[in-house]
Tab-separated table of C-alpha atoms in Angstrom:
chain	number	residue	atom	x	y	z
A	777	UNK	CA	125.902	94.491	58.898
A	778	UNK	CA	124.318	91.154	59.068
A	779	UNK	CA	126.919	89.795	61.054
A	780	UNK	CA	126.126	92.808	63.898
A	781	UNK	CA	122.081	92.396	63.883
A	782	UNK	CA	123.288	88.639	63.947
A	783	UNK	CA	125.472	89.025	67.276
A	784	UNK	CA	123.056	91.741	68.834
A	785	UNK	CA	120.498	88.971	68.532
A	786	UNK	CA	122.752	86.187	69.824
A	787	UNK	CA	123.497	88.637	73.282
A	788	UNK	CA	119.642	89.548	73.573
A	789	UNK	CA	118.760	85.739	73.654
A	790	UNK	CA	121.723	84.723	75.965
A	791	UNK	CA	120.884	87.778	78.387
A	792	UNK	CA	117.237	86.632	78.215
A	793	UNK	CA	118.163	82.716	79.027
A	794	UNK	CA	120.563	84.182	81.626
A	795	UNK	CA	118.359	86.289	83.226
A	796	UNK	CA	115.220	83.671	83.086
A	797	UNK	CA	117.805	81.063	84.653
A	798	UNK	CA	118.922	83.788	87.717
A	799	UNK	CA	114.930	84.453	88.249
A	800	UNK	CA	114.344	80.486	88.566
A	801	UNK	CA	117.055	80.083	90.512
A	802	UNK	CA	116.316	82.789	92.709
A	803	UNK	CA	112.386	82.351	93.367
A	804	UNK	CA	113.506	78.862	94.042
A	805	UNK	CA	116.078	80.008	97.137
A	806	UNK	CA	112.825	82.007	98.028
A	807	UNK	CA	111.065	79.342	97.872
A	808	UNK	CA	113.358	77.109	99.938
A	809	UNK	CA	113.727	80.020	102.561
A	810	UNK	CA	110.390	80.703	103.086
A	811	UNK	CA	109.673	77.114	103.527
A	812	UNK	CA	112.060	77.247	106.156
A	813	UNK	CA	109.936	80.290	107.787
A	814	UNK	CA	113.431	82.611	107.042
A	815	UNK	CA	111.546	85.306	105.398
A	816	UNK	CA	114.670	87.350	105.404
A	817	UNK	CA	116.178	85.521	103.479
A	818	UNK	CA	112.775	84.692	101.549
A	819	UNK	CA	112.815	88.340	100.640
A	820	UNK	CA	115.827	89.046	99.680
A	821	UNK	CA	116.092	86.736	96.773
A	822	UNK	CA	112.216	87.207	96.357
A	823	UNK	CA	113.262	91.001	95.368
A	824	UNK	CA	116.633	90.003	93.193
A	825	UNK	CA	114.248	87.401	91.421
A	826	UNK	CA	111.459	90.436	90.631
A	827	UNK	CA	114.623	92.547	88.999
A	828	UNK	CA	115.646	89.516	86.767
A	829	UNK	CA	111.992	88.685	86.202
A	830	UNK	CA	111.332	87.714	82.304
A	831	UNK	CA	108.827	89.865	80.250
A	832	UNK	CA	106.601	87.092	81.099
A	833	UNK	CA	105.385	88.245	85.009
A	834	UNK	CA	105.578	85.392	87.620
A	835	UNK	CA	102.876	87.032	90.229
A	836	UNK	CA	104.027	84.240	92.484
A	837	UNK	CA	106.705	86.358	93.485
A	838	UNK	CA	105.165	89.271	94.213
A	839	UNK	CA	102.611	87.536	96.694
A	840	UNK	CA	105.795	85.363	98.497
A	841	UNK	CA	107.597	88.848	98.942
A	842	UNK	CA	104.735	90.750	100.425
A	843	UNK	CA	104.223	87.489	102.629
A	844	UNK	CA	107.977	87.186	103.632
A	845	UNK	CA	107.180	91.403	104.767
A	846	UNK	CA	104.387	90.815	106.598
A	847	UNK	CA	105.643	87.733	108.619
A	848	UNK	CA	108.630	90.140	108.607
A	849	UNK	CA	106.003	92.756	110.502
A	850	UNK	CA	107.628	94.873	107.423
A	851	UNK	CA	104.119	95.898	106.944
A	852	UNK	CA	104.202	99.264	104.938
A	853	UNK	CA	106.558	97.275	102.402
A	854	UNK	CA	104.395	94.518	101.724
A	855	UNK	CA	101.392	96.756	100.224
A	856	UNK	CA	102.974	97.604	96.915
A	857	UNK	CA	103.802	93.487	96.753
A	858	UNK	CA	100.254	92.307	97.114
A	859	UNK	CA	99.178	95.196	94.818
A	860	UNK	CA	101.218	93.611	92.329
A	861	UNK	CA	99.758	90.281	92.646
A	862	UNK	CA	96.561	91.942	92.672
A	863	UNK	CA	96.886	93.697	89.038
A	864	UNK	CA	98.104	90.489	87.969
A	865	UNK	CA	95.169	88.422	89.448
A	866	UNK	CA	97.297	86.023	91.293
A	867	UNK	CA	95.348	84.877	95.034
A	868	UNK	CA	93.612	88.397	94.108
A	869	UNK	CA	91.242	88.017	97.357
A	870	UNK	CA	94.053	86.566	99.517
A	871	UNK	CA	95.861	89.725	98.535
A	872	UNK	CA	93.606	92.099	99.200
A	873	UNK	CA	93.147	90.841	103.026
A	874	UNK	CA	96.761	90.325	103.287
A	875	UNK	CA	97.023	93.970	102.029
A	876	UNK	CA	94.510	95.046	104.293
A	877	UNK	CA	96.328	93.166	107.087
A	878	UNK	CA	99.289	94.616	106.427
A	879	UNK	CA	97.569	98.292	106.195
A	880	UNK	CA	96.147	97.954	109.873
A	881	UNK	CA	99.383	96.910	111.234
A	882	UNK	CA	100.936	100.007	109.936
A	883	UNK	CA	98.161	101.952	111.481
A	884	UNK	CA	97.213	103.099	107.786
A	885	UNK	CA	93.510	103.406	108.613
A	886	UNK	CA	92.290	105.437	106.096
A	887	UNK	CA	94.199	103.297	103.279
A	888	UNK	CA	92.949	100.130	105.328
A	889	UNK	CA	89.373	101.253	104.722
A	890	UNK	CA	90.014	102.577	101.176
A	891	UNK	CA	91.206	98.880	100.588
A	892	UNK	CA	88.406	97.583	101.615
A	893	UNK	CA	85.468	99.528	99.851
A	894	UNK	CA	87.560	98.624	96.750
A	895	UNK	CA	88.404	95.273	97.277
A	896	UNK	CA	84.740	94.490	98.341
A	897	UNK	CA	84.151	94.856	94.820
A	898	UNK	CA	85.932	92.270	93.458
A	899	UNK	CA	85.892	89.669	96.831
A	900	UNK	CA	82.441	90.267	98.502
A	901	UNK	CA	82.885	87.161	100.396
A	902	UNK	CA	85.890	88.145	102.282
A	903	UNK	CA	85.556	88.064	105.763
A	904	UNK	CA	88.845	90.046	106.590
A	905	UNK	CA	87.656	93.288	104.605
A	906	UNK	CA	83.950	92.929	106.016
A	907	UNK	CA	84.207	92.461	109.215
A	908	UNK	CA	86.673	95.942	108.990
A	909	UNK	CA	84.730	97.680	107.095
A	910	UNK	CA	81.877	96.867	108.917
A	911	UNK	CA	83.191	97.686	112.260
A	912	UNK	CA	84.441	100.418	110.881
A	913	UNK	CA	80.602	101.908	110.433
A	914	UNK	CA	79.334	100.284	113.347
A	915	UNK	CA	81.732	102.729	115.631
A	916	UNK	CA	81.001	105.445	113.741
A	917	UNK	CA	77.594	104.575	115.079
A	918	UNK	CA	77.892	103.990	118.060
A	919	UNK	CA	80.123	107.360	119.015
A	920	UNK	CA	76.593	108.987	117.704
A	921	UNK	CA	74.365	107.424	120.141
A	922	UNK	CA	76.467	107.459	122.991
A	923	UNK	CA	76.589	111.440	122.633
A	924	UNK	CA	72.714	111.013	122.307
A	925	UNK	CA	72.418	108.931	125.182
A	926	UNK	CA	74.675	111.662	127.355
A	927	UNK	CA	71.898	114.171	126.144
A	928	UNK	CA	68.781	112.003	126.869
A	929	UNK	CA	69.901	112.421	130.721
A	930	UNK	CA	68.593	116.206	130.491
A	931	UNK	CA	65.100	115.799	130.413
A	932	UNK	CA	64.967	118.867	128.574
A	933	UNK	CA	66.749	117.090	125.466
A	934	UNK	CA	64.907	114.222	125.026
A	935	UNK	CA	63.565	115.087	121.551
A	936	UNK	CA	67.153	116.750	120.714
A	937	UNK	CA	68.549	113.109	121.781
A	938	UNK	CA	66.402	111.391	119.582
A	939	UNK	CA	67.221	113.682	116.602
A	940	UNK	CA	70.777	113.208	116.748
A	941	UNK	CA	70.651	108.913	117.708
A	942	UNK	CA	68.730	109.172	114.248
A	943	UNK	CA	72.020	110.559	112.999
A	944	UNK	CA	73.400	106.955	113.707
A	945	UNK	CA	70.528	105.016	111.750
A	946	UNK	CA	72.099	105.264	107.976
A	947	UNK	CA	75.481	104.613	109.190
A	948	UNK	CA	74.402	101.104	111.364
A	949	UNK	CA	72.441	99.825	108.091
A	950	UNK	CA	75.876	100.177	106.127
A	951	UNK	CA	77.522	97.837	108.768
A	952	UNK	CA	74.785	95.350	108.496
A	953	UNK	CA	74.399	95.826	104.515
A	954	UNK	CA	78.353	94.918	104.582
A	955	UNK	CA	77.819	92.431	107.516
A	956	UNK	CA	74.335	91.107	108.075
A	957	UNK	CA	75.603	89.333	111.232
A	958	UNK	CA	77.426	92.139	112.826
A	959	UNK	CA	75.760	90.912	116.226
A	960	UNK	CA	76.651	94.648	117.946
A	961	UNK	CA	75.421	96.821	114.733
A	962	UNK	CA	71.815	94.810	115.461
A	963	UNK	CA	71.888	95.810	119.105
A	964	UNK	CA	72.916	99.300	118.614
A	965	UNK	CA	70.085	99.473	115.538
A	966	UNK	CA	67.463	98.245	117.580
A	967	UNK	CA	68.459	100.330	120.912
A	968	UNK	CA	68.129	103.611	118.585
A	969	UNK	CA	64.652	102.185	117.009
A	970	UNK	CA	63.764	102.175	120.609
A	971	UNK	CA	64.833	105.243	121.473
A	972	UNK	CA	63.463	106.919	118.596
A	973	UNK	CA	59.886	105.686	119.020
A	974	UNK	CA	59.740	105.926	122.642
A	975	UNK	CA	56.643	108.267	123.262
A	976	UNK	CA	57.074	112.302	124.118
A	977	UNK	CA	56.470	112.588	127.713
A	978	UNK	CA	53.556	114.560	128.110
């Protein structure tokens, strides 16, 4: 019996060194490839290295994969990469705007901005996710007041204008709260003020 729980033990370990010498071996190849800007190649022995991986997670392979995709313009095949290297906090902010890259090349807008809200938790400073997210407010905006603007024309709406540019007001201070220097959110915010406070023609 001892003899069998011995051998059992002696395969486990010799699996384990095998495998954890076919995952070095193969994130190195990756390595080499992706050095060499073949991210075909890159990813192919980036994903044979992530199904030898040891118990102990090398999140350096998960971000080189979903890299390798993108420069691949694999796009919708790189997210679940750089969510890996995001739950295992490796280049965690680099992730996230390489995820949310890789989202808005797939067209993916409503995961894009999902992305964003939640990686703006966690990278505040990133400029990728708040410029989008931003923007993405800042045209919500702006489709407000231009439909305001086609009713100011009718003299008759003027007030009816107004009350729907204000429609636009919350929307413009979330760009700006998410990007004080969205240049075009403080233009549109200060044409509505304008707009809004311009007298009633008597």
């Amino acid at each position: 019996m001892k003899r069998t729980f011995l051998a059992i033990v002696c395969a486990m370990a010799m699996a384990f060194t095998a495998n954890a010498q076919d995952f070095a071996e193969l994130k190195n190849e990756g390595n080499k490839a992706m050095a060499a800007k073949d991210y075909t190649t890159a990813l192919d022995n980036y994903k044979k290295a992530i199904e030898v991986m040891p118990e102990e997670v090398d999140a350096t392979v998960y971000f080189n994969a979903g890299y390798s995709c993108y420069k691949n313009k694999q796009y919708a095949e790189a997210v679940p990469f750089f969510d890996q290297a995001i739950e295992n906090n490796y280049k965690a902010c680099n992730s996230w705007d390489l995820k949310v890259a890789s989202l808005k090349k797939a067209k993916k807008n409503e995961e894009m901005f999902a992305a964003c809200e939640k990686g703006l938790e966690s990278c505040p400073k990133s400029k990728t996710m708040t410029k989008t997210l931003s923007s993405k407010y800042y045209k919500e905006g702006a489709a407000i007041v231009k439909k305001a603007n086609t009713m100011q024309a009718d003299p008759a709406k003027i007030e009816q204008a107004k009350e729907e540019a204000k429609k636009a007001v919350p929307l413009l201070e979330k760009a700006l709260e998410i990007d004080p220097n969205n240049s075009n959110a403080k233009q549109l915010m200060a044409s509505v003020e304008a707009m809004i406070n311009t007298p009633a023609a008597e």
